[in-house]
C-alpha cells in the first residue's frame, strides 16, 4: 500500500483502522566504480514496499536524497546539508502527524542519515518538551541491513568482503530490483573502514569510493534473498514499534 | 539516462560531453476523490525521464515532496514548508554544480512549487551577487503542462473541464504510467478556481479537492498522448535552455 | 490615509469600520544611467498613497528595500536576500494581523520581489496549515503596471520602447513625483530581455542597466497620467480583493 | 544627497571622492494618543537628510520598520522580530560594502533598535573574525537625541516632562516636518519609565502609550530648533566617525 | 545554592518558595599577556555564586563561552556567533521558565555579551508580543563591575589604569579565585579604548590584547575586596529585580 | 592544562608543539531523586581534566548545558534545542580551528548529546565538502563510560543495577568530585530502559527520573576508581585519535 498510489479518501479509511506508516529514506551518492548512485534509495524503497505488503502498512513517499556530503568528491552525488535533511524530516513528520499518523518507521538505506534523522526526531520532540508543540508522534529509523537474518546471510555470502560502503549486499539488492543494471567487474581489495572528515578526505582514503567491499561477489539472486531476509527482520522490528504506547 | 541508475564514472564521462541536467520535481498531495496522492511526482518523473531520452540528457533524482501546505486538510498530503523546499533546492543545485553541471532544468508537476523554487534560485544567485559565492549555475523551472502542444491537446480532450487541480489531464497521465491504478468515477461540477489562504480555507472552497476539473473524462490513452506532447514541448524549451550562455 | 501619519487611536477607529490595508513595496536599485535608485519605491509609494485616497483605505509603511541582488554590480543598489525579505514580509503581516487587519494588498514597484513575497505569503499560511498558527490573513501582491489602463497607455506613449527595466513608464512616474529630479538624455537601443543568473551576469548582458527601455521618451506629464491609470486599475483590483471571504 | 534620488553613475562618482554613508533607521509604532505611528522614521529621516546636507554625505534608504514588539498591543504598530531586523541590517551593510562604502552611520529614531542593530554589526564582523568574510565596514548607530545640544534644548523646553517614549521632543520634530499633522491635546501625567517584558506588559504599565512625557508641550517651532540641534550634534559625531581608520 | 549541585526535588521545593534565579554568563577570550582565557567566566561565576548565597537565590549553570569574535586573533579565544548566543539564551530561559522560574538575572563577566543577550531577551518577548508565546519571564543582564562600590574601589586601587579589557580589577578577581594562577609581570602603557570592527582590526589596535589596563597593579587581595563589593552592589540590584511585577 | 587557566601566549606556545584539544561536554538535567542536576557536566569535566593531565593535552571550556529536552518535565533541567547545540559546537570548533587546533576530542557525559554533536560535525564538514569551507578539523565525541575498563568496573560494582540514566556509576563519580554532595537513600527498582518521545512521555515512563539504576549502591570511592578507569580507557582512545592523519 503505497501512499503515492492512494487517494485521500483511501488514506482516510486506512487511518480509521491503524495509524502507523513506513517511510523509505535513502541517498543519491557514489557506490564504487560500478554501483548505482541511487543504490541507497533503491534498496530502501524496495524493502520498504515489501515490508508494507508484509505487515499491511501504508508506505509513504521515498526520500531519495539524503546526507551524503562526504561523497561529493565523486561525480553525481547529491547531498542535503544535515540541517536541511532535518528540516525535511520535521516537515514530513508534521504533515503525517496532522492527518493522525502516530507511528512513523523510517526504513533507511544510508548509514550517513542516522545521526541527522535522530537529531531531527529530537528537534521535533523538543518543540513539545519546551511546551510549544503538541504530543509528538513515535518515530524511529532502522537500517535495512541491521537485522540478524541479513547479517547472517551477508556473512554467508561474502564473508569479510561485504564491506561498509558500496557493499556486495546492497549492490546485489539493486540488481534484484533492476536486473538490467547489472555491471559485473573484477575488484582489487578496498581500503578498510576508518574515519574521515570532508569529501576530499573521504576520496583520499577511499580512491574508488568503496570501503572494504568486493562488489565482484554481488549477484541478483543474492539480492532477492537479502530483500526477503530484510523484510523478515524488519517485520519483527515493526511489530514492536507499532505496539509502542 | 537516469542519474540514479548511473555509476560515478559514468557521470564523469557524461560531464566531459555536456553539463546540463533535468530534475523532476513534484508533490505528494490530494488530487481529488480518485486522484493519486503521488500524481505530481509521477507525472513530472515520467515526463522528465522521457524528455531525458529525447534530448540525451541526464535526469537527476525526483524530488517527490513539494510545497503543498494548502492540501494538508486532506489525508495523506505531505508538504515541505517553503523555506524547507528552498533549502532542498539550494543543496541539490550546489551538489550538482560542484560536479560541473552548469544548466539545471527542473521539470515541475505542481504549480505550488513555482514561487518557492524561483525564490530558491534567487537565494542561490544572491550568494554570488553579494560576493560570497562562485558563479551560479543556470537554473529554470518549467511546468510540464505549459507548452502549446499540451494546452491544445487538453483543450481538445476536455474543453473547459480540465480544471486547475486534480485535472483530467494529469490524472490521465498517471493512468498511462500506472495502468493498474485507474479509478473511474462520475463527478459533479467542481468549484471554479479562486484564491485561498491555508489548508482549512482551501478545503472550505474545494470540498472534495478538485478545482474546476472533471476526472471522469480521464483516460490512459489520453495520458500517453499528453506525455508525448509534453516531451515535445519541453524538448523545444530544453534546447533554448541548454544553449544559454 | 497613511498609517505613519495616524495615531494609534485613529487606527483603532479605522479597524472598527474596515480591516483592509495597502502596503507599498519597492526596491532600491539601479534604473539605468539616469533613473533614480529609488524608482521602485517612489512609484509604488506614490501610487499606493493615491490608491488609498481613492478607495478610502489605510496605507502602511513603504518597504523601500527589496530583492534586487541582480542589480548589485551597479553602484548604489541595496538588496535584501530573498530569505530576509520573506522574514520582513512575515513580520509585517503578523504585526498587522495582530491588530485585526485581515486583507493586505501589497502594491509592488519591482518585479523581482514577486516570487519571494508570494513564497512569504505561503510560509505564513503554511504555519497555519501545519496546525501551529491562527487563521492567516488574505494577502496579495500586485504590480502597479499590470492593469490594462497602464499597459494601454504605456503602449500608446512608448510603443515597443517601454522595456522591462528602467522603463520609460516608471521613469516618467518618478519625474511626476519628483519634478526636480528630471534627468533628460539621449539613449541608444537597450538589450532585449533575456534571463540572467547573478549580478555579474546581469551587468554582462545589460551594460548600462536598462532592459529594452528608452527613458529618452519619458516625461513628467506621462508620469501623472500613468499614476492616474494605475490607480484606476488598482482600485478595481482592490475592490475584488477587499471583498474576498 | 539622497541615494534614492541618485543614479548609479552618480553614486559611482561619489565613491571616488568618499566612502561614507548615512542610513536613517526608525520604527512604525504607537507614540501616545496623538503621536504619529511613523514618528521614529519621520524624525530619523528628516534629521539624517539634513545631516547629509550639512556634511556633504550620501544618505541611504530609510529603514522605516524597526524592532517594536513591545508596542504591538497598540493598533497600527508594525514590528520586525530582532532576528529579522538583524538580517535586514546585515544585507543592507553587505550591499553597500560591495560598492565600496566603508563607513556606515545609522541615524536612529528608536531606542528599541539599538541592541539589535549592534548585535547585527557584531554578527557581520564575526563572519570576518571567524575567517569566512572579508574585512567588514566601520558601522555605528547613533540616536539623534543623544547629543548635548539636543539634551540641553529639550531640558530647557520641557524640563522633566520630555519623557522617554512619545516624548515632547520627538512629537515637536514630527510637527516641524509635517505641519499639517499637528494634533494638540491636554495630557495628564504619564507613568514614569520602568522595565517591561512583552506588549501586554508594556500596555499594562503605560496605558495610553506614553512614558513620562507631556506632548501637550510640543510645538512645531521647537521641532525645527531640535532638528537644527541634532544636526549640529551629529555633524560632530560624524566627523569623528568618518575619520576612523 | 548552585542548581548543578541540587537534585530535581530540591529545585521543586525551592520553586514553592521563590521563582528567581541567577545565571552567570562569561566568555573564553584573551585577557592580555598574562590574563586567563577564562577570566570572564571565572569572575562572573564566583560573584554569582556568592551573590546567590547572599540573597538566598538559586544559581544556574555558568554559560562560559560568550560573544567574543573580536578576540579571535589571539590564540585560545573561543566565541559563539551573536545569533548562536542568542539561541542559547533563548533555550536556557525557556527551560527555566517551563519549571516556573519567573525572574532571571544574568550576572555578566563580559561587556561583549550585552547587546546580544538583550537582543535575545527581546526575541523571547517578541514571540509573546506577536501572539505566539506565553507570558515571558522577567530577564535582565547586569555587569558585575557596574555598581558604585566596585567602581569606587577600582578607582581607588588603580586610578585610570584599570582599563576596559584585561582590566586590573578582573585579573585581581581571578587571582582571588585561583591563587595558584597568579602571573605577575611589568606592563607598559596599553592603548586607550577606541572602536574596532573584526578580530584582525582589534589586534591591530591592541597588539597584546589589553585596552588601557595595567594588570601589573593586580593583587589577589584586591580581588577578594572587589568580589565583596560586587556582591553588595548586585544584592541591591537583585532586590529591585526580584520584586518586579 | 585547562584552556581557561592559560593565557593566550601560553596557548600559542602549546600550538607550536601539538594541535589537539579535549572538550568536556555535559548536560544540566535531572538525575533521579538524589542525583545532581549537573551530574553530566561534573563527570565529563572531571574526567576530561584528568585525561588532559594524563596525555598532556589542553582541555577547553566545559559545555555544561546539552540536549536534554526529554528531562524537562523534572524541575531544574536546562536544555538546548538540538539545532542550538549544533550551532554551539560549530562555533566552538570554528574558533579553535582558527587558532590551529586540528584534533578536537569531545569527552561526553550525556548520551543525549551524541546524535546532535555528530550531526554538528557533519554540518561543519559539509561546508567544506560543498566547496565553501576550508579543510575541517578532525572531531570526535566519546562517552566516558564506553571503554572496557569502566564497563567492567561498573559491572563488578553494580551488576545489572547500574542502569542507563541516573546510573550508580555516574552518581559515584559526582560524589568523588563533590564529597560534600553525597545524598544517600534507599531505592526501589527503577523501570527498565525503553524508548520515549517528549518530556511528558519520559516522565510517564520513568516517574522519578531513573532508568534501571540503583543509586543506593553508589559510593565516593567507586567514583574515584571509575574516574581512573575512564581516564585509562580514554587515554588509549585519545592516542589513536590524536594520531589520525
XYZ file of N, CA, C and O in Angstrom, chain D residues 128-131, chain F residues 91 94-95 98:
32
model
N 33.791 37.796 9.566
C 35.177 38.047 9.199
C 36.132 37.491 10.262
O 37.137 36.862 9.939
N 35.806 37.684 11.513
C 36.682 37.214 12.586
C 36.860 35.699 12.551
O 37.926 35.179 12.849
N 35.801 35.000 12.206
C 35.886 33.539 12.121
C 36.647 33.098 10.874
O 36.927 31.922 10.714
N 36.921 34.028 9.987
C 37.762 33.679 8.854
C 36.998 33.467 7.571
O 37.586 33.138 6.542
N 30.441 26.681 16.351
C 31.207 27.892 16.655
C 32.441 27.575 17.497
O 33.506 28.177 17.293
N 34.926 26.037 15.153
C 35.486 27.050 14.239
C 36.475 27.959 14.963
O 37.511 28.344 14.406
N 36.150 28.327 16.200
C 37.058 29.175 16.975
C 38.408 28.495 17.161
O 39.471 29.083 16.916
N 40.441 28.033 13.959
C 41.085 29.276 13.512
C 42.464 29.444 14.143
O 43.386 29.994 13.537
